[in-house]
Short mmCIF file of C-alpha atoms in Angstrom, two decimals:
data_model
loop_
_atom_site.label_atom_id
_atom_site.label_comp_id
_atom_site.label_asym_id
_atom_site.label_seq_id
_atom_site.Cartn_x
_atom_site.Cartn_y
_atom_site.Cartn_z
CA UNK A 1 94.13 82.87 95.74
CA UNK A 2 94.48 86.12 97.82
CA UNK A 3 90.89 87.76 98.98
CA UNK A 4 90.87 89.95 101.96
CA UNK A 5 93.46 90.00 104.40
CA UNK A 6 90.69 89.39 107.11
CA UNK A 7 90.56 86.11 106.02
CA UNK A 8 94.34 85.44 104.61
CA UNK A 9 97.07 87.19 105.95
CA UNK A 10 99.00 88.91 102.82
CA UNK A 11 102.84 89.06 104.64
CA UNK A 12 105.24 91.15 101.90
CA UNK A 13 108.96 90.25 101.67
CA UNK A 14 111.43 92.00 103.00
CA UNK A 15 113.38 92.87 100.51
CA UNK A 16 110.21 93.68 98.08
CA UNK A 17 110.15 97.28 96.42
CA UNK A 18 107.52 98.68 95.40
CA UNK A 19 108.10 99.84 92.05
CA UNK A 20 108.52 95.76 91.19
CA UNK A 21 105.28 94.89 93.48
CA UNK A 22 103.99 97.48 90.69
CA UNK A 23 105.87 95.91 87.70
CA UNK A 24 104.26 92.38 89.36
CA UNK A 25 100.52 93.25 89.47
CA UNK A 26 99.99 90.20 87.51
CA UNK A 27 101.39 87.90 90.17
CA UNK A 28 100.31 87.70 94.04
CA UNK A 29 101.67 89.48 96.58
CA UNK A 30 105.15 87.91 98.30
CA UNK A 31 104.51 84.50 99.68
CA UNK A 32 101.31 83.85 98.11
CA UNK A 33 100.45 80.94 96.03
CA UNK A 34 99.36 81.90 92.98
CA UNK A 35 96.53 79.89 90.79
CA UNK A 36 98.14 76.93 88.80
CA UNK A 37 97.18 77.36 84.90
CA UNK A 38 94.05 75.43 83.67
CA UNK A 39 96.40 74.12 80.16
CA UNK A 40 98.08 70.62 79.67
CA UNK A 41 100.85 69.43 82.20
CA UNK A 42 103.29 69.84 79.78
CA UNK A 43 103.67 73.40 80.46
CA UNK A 44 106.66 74.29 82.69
CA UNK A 45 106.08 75.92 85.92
CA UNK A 46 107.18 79.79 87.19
CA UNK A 47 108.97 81.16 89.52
CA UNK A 48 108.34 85.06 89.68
CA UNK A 49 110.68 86.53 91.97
CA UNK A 50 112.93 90.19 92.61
CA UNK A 51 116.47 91.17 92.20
CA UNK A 52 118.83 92.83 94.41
CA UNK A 53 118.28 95.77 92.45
CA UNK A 54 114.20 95.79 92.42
CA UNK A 55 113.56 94.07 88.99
CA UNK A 56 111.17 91.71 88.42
CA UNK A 57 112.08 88.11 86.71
CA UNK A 58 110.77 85.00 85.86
CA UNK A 59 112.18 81.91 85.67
CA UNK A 60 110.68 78.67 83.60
CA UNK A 61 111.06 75.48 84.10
CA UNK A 62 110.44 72.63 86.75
CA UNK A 63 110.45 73.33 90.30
CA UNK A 64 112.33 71.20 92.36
CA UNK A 65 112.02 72.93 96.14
CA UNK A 66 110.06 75.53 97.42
CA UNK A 67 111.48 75.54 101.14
CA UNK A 68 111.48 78.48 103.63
CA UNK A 69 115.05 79.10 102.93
CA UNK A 70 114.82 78.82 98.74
CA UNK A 71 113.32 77.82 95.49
CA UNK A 72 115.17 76.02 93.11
CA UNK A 73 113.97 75.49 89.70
CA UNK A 74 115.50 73.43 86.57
CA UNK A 75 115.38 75.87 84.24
CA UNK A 76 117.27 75.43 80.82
CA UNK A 77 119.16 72.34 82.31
CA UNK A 78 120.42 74.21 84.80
CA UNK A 79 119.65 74.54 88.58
CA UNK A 80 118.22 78.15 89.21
CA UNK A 81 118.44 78.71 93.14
CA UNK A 82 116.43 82.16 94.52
CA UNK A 83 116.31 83.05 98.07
CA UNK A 84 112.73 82.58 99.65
CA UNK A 85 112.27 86.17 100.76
CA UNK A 86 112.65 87.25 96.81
CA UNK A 87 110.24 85.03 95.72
CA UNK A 88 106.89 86.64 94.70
CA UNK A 89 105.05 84.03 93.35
CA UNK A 90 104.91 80.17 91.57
CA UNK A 91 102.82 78.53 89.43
CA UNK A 92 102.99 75.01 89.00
CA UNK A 93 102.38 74.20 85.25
CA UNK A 94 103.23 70.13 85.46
CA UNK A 95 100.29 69.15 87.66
CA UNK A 96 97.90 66.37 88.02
CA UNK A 97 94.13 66.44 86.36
CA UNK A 98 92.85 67.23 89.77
CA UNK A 99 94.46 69.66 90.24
CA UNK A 100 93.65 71.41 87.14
CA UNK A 101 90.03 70.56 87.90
CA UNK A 102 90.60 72.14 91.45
CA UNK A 103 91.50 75.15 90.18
CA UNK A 104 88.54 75.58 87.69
CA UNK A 105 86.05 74.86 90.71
CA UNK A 106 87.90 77.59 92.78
CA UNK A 107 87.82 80.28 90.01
CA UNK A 108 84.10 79.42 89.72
CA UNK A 109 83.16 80.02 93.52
CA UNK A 110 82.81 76.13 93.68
CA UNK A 111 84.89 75.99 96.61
CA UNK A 112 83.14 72.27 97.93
CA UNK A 113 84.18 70.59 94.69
CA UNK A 114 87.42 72.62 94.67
CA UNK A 115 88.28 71.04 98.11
CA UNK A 116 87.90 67.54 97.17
CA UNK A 117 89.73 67.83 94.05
CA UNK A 118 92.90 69.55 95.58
CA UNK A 119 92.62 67.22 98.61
CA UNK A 120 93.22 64.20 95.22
CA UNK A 121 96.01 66.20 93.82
CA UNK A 122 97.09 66.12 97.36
CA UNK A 123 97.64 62.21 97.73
CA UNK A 124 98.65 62.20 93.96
CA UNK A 125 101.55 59.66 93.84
CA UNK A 126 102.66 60.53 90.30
CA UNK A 127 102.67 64.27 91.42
CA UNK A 128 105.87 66.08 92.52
CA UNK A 129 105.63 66.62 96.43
CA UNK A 130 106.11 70.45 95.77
CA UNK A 131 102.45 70.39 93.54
CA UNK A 132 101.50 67.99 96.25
CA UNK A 133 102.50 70.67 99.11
CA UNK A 134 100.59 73.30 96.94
CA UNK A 135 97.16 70.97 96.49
CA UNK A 136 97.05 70.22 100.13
CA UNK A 137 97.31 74.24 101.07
CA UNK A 138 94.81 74.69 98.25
CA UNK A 139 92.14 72.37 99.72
CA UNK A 140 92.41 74.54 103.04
CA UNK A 141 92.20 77.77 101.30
CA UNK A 142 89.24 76.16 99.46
CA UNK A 143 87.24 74.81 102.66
CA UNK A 144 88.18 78.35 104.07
CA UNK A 145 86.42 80.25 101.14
CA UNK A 146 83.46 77.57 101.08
CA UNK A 147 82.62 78.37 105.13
CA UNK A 148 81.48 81.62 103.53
CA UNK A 149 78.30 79.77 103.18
CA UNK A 150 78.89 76.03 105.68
CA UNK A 151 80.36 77.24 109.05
CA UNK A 152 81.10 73.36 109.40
CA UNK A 153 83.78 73.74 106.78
CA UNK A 154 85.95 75.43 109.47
CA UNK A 155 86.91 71.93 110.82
CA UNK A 156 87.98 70.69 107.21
CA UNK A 157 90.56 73.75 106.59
CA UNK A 158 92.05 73.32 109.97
CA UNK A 159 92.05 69.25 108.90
CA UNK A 160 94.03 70.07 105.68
CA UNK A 161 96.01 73.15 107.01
CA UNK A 162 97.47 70.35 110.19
CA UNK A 163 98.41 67.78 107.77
CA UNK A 164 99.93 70.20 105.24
CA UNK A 165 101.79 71.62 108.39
CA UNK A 166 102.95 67.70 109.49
CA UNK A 167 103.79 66.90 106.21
CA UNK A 168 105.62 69.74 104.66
CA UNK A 169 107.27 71.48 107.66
CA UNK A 170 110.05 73.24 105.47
CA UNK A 171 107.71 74.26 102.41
CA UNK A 172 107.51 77.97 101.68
CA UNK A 173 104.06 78.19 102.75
CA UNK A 174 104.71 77.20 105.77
CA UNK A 175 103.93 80.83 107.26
CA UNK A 176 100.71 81.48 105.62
CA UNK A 177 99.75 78.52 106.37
CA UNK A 178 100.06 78.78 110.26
CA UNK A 179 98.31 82.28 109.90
CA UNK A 180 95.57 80.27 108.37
CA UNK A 181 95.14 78.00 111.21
CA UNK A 182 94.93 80.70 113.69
CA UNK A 183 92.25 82.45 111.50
CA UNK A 184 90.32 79.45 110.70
CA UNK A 185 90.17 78.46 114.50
CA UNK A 186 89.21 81.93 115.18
CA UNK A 187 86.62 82.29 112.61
CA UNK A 188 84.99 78.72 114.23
CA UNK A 189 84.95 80.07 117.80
CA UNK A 190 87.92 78.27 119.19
CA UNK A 191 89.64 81.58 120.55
CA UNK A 192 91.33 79.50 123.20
CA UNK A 193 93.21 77.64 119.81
CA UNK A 194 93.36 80.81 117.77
CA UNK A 195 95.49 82.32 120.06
CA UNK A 196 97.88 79.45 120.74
CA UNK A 197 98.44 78.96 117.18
CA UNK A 198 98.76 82.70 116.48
CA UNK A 199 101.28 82.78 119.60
CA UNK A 200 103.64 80.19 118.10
CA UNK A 201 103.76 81.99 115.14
CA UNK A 202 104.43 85.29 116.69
CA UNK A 203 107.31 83.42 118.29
CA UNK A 204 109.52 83.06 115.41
CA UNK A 205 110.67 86.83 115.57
CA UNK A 206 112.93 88.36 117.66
CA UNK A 207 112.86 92.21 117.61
CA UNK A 208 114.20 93.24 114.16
CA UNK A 209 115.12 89.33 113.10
CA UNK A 210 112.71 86.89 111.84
CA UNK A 211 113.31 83.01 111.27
CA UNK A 212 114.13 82.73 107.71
CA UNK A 213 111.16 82.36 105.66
CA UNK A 214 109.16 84.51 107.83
CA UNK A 215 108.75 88.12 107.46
CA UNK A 216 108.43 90.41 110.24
CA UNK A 217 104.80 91.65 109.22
CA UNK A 218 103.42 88.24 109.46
CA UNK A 219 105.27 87.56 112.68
CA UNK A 220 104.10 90.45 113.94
CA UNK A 221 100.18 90.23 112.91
CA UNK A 222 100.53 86.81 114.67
CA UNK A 223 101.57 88.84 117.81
CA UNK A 224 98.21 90.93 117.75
CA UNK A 225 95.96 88.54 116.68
CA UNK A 226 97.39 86.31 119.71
CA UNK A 227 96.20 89.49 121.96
CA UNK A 228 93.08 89.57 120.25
CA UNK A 229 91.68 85.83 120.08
CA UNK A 230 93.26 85.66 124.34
CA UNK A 231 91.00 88.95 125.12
CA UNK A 232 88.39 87.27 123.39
CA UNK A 233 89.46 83.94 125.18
CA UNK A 234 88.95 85.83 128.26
CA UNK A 235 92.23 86.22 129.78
CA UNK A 236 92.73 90.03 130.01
CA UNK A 237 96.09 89.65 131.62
CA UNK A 238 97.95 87.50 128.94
CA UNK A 239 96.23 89.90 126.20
CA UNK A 240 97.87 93.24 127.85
CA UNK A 241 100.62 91.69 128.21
CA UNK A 242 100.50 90.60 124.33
CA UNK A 243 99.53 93.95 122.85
CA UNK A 244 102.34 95.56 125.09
CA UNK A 245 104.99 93.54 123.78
CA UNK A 246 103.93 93.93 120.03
CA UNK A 247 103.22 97.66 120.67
CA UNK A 248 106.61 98.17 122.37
CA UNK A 249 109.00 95.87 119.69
CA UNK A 250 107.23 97.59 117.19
CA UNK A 251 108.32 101.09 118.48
CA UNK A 252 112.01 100.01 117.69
CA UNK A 253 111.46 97.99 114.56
CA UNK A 254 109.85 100.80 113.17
CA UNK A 255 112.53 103.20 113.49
CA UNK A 256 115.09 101.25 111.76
CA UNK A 257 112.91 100.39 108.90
CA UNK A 258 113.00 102.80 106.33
CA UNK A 259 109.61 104.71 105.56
CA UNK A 260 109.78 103.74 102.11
CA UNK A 261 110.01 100.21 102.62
CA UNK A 262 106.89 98.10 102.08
CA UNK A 263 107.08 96.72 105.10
CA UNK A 264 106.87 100.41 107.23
CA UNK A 265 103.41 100.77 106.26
CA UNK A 266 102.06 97.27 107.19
CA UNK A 267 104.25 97.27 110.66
CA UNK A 268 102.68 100.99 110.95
CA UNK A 269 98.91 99.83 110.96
CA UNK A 270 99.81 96.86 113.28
CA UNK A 271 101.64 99.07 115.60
CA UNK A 272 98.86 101.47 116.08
CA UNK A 273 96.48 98.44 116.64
CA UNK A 274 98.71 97.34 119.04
CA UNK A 275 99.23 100.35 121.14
CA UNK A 276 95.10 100.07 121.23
CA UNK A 277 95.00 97.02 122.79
CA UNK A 278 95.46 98.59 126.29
CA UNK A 279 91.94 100.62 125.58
CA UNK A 280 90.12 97.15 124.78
CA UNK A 281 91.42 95.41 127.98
CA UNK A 282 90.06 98.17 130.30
CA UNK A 283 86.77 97.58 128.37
CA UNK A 284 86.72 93.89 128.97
CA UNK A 285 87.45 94.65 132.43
CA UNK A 286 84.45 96.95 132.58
CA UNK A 287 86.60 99.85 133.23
CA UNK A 288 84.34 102.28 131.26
CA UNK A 289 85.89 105.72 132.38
CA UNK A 290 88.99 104.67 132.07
CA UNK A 291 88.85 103.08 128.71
CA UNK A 292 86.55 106.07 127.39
CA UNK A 293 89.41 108.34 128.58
CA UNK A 294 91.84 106.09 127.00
CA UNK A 295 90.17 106.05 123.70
CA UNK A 296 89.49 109.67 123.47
CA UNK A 297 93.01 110.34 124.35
CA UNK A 298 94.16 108.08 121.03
CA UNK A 299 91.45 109.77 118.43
CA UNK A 300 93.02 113.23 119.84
CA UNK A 301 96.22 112.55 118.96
CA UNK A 302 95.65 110.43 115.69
CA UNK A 303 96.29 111.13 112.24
CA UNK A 304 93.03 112.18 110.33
CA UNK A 305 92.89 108.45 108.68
CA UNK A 306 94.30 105.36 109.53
CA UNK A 307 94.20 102.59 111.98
CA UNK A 308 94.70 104.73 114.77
CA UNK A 309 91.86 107.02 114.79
CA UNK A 310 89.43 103.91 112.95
CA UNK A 311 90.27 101.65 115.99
CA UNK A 312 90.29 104.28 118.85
CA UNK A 313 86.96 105.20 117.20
CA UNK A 314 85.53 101.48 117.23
CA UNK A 315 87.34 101.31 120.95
CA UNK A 316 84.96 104.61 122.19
CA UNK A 317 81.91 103.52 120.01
CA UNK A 318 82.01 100.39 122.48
CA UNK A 319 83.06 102.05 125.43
CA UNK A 320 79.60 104.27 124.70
CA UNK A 321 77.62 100.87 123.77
CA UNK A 322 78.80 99.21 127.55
CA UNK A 323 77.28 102.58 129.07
CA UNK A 324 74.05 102.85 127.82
CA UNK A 325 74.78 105.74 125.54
CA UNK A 326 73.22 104.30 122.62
CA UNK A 327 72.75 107.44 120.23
CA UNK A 328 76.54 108.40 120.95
CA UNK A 329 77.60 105.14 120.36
CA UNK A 330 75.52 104.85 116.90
CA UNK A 331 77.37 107.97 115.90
CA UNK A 332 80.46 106.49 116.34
CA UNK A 333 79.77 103.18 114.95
CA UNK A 334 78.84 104.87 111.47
CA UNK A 335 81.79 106.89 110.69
CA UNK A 336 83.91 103.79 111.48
CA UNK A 337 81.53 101.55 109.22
CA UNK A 338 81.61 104.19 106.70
CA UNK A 339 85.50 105.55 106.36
CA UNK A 340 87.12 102.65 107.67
CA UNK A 341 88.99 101.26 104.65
CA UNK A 342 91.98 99.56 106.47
CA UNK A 343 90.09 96.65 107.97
CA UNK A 344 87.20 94.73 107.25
CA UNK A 345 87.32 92.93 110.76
CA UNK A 346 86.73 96.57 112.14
CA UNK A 347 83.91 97.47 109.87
CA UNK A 348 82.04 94.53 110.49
CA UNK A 349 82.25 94.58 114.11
CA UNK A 350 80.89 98.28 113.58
CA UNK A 351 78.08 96.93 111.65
CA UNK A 352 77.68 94.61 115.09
CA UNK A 353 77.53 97.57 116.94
CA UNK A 354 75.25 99.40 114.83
CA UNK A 355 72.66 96.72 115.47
CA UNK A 356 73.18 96.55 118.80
CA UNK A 357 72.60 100.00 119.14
CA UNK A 358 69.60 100.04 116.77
CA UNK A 359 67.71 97.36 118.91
CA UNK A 360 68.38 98.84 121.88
CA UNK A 361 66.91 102.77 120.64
CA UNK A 362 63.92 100.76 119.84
CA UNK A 363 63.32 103.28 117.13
CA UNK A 364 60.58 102.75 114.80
CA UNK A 365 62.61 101.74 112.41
CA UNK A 366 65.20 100.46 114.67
CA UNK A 367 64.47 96.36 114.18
CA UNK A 368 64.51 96.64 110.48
CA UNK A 369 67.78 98.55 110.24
CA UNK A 370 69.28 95.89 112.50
CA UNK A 371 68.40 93.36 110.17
CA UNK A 372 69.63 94.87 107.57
CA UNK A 373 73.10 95.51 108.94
CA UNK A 374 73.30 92.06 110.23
CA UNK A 375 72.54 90.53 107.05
CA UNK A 376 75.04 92.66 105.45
CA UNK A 377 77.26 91.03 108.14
CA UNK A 378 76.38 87.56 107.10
CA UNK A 379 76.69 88.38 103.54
CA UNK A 380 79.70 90.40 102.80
CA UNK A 381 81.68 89.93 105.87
CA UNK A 382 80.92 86.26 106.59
CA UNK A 383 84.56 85.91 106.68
CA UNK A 384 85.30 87.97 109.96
CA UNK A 385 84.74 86.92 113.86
CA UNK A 386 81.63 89.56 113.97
CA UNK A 387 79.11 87.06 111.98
CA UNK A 388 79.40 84.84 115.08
CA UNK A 389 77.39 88.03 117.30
CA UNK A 390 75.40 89.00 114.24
CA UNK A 391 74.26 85.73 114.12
CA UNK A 392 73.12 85.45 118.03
CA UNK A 393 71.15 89.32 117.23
CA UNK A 394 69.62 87.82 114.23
CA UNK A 395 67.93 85.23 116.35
CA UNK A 396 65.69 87.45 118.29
CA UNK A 397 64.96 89.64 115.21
#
């Protein structure tokens, strides 16, 4: 079940187009597992995948392996085999009861009960270990959703996403699911973990060549969330030294992918993010003129929109906050809670900011507004790293 890419990372295929992404709007994006169908187990299972010339196909029939490097499928008698990085999407139609029931709890936002009944279809022994693979990544994605609301859930996705990672270290999923873990562990607190797990992952790309199975955006999201959860890990050293490498690969990946390809806009955003990084590590540092320098320098020479100017704005608001220049900084904060529309992570650390700013005015209003932008925090962006400050703010409010 795809929901923000804050919380799941939403990799595309290489070789996706977008006019069959377009002709696919039914299906998730590539290497996403889609919801299995709430009807009988007699109905066969999908495979949803792209052509060498764009078009998008289905195949029916009964899966047999969903591996990094393929899906095969029985389809008609006959042994269907399609190439993991044309893949868009399955649905498993022969599946346990529980897993059936799993999915009826998830569509419902009962993502407790939707745990325990994919972790069942998980240890099914009359299911197929490909629905079994799917269940067990299901039950993560379900804990993930329900720490929304029970912070302890954290524990129980990285639980499930470890043993799905043990057990099925070939499945297609395998990817997502390591971008998982390094969320999940980020999302409890355990930077220190985030960033080992997001390093690994980061690891299986090589300039323009990716393991197979893995896409370069994915790899290369892994590479700047490793910067991000070590910066907030405290080590500003390994983090430059993170962000420079993603920031400088990028710079040559990007000009041999084609600007048309779905990829170039993804690598784009991640890119600028990167090349941001430097900014953030002479704020850590306590560097404030230099990083204030830094960040104005970005915003001057950014596009009008994007993750450029939204992040060197976030960077300066910041920079401002550290200095005592609350008003400034408030100013800044809004437009980036306002127009950002790239990241959520971003907005809801603005929304952080915003408070902190608001507290510190001591406006007449000032304590109220915090609230209210901390609870909006808490509410609609409980599924970012910034409810873990808004929740230390709320404390004294």
């Amino acid at each position: 079940m795809e929901v923000s890419k804050s919380l799941f990372e939403r990799p595309f295929g290489a070789r996706l187009r977008a006019t069959a992404l377009r002709t696919l709007g039914a299906f998730a994006i590539a290497g996403a597992l889609l919801p299995a169908p709430t009807a009988s187990a007699q109905r066969p299972d999908q495979v949803s995948w792209i052509d060498n010339a764009g078009r998008a196909k289905t195949w029916r029939g009964s899966i047999k392996e969903n591996t990094l490097t393929r899906t095969v499928i029985d389809s008609g008698g006959r042994d269907r085999n399609i190439s993991s990085d044309q893949v868009a999407g399955v649905v498993f139609g022969d599946v346990p009861p529980s897993f059936v029931d799993g999915t009826a709890y998830f569509d419902r936002g009962d993502f407790e009960n939707a745990a325990a009944k994919f972790q069942v279809a998980a240890s099914d022994a009359s299911a197929r270990d490909v629905v079994k693979a799917a269940a067990r990544l299901r039950a993560a994605e379900s804990w993930m959703r329900r720490s929304l609301a029970d912070k302890s859930a954290f524990q129980s996705a990285v639980g499930q996403l470890e043993t799905f990672l043990t057990d099925y270290p070939e499945d297609r999923q395998v990817p997502r699911a390591r971008a998982l873990l390094g969320r999940a562990k980020l999302l409890s607190g355990d930077f220190a973990g985030s960033a080992e797990a997001y390093r690994s992952l980061y690891g299986e790309v090589q300039a323009e060549t990716a393991t197979a199975g893995y896409s370069l955006e994915v790899c290369y999201d892994a590479g700047l969330a490793a910067a991000r959860s070590t910066l907030l890990a405290g080590d500003r050293d390994a983090a430059r030294e993170l962000f420079g490498s993603v920031a400088t690969a990028l710079t040559s990946v990007l000009a041999s992918v084609g600007e048309s390809s779905p990829a170039h806009r993804a690598l784009s955003a991640t890119h600028a993010d990167a090349r941001l990084g430097e900014g953030f590590c002479l704020l850590a540092a306590n560097s404030l003129s230099q990083a204030k320098t830094f960040f104005q320098g970005q915003l001057s020479s950014s596009p009008k929109t994007g993750s450029q100017r939204f992040g060197a704005r976030l960077g300066l608001a910041e920079t401002l906050l550290a200095d005592g220049r609350f008003r400034e900084a408030e100013i800044e904060f809004a437009q980036v809670s306002a127009l950002d529309y790239t990241d959520r992570d971003r907005v809801a650390r603005a929304l952080v900011g915003l408070a902190d700013c608001a507290i510190k005015l001591s406006d007449s209003n000032g304590r109220a507004q915090a609230k209210s932008w901390l609870e909006t925090v808490l509410s609609e962006y409980a599924d970012t790293p910034s409810v873990l400050r808004a929740q230390e703010l709320l404390k004294d409010l």
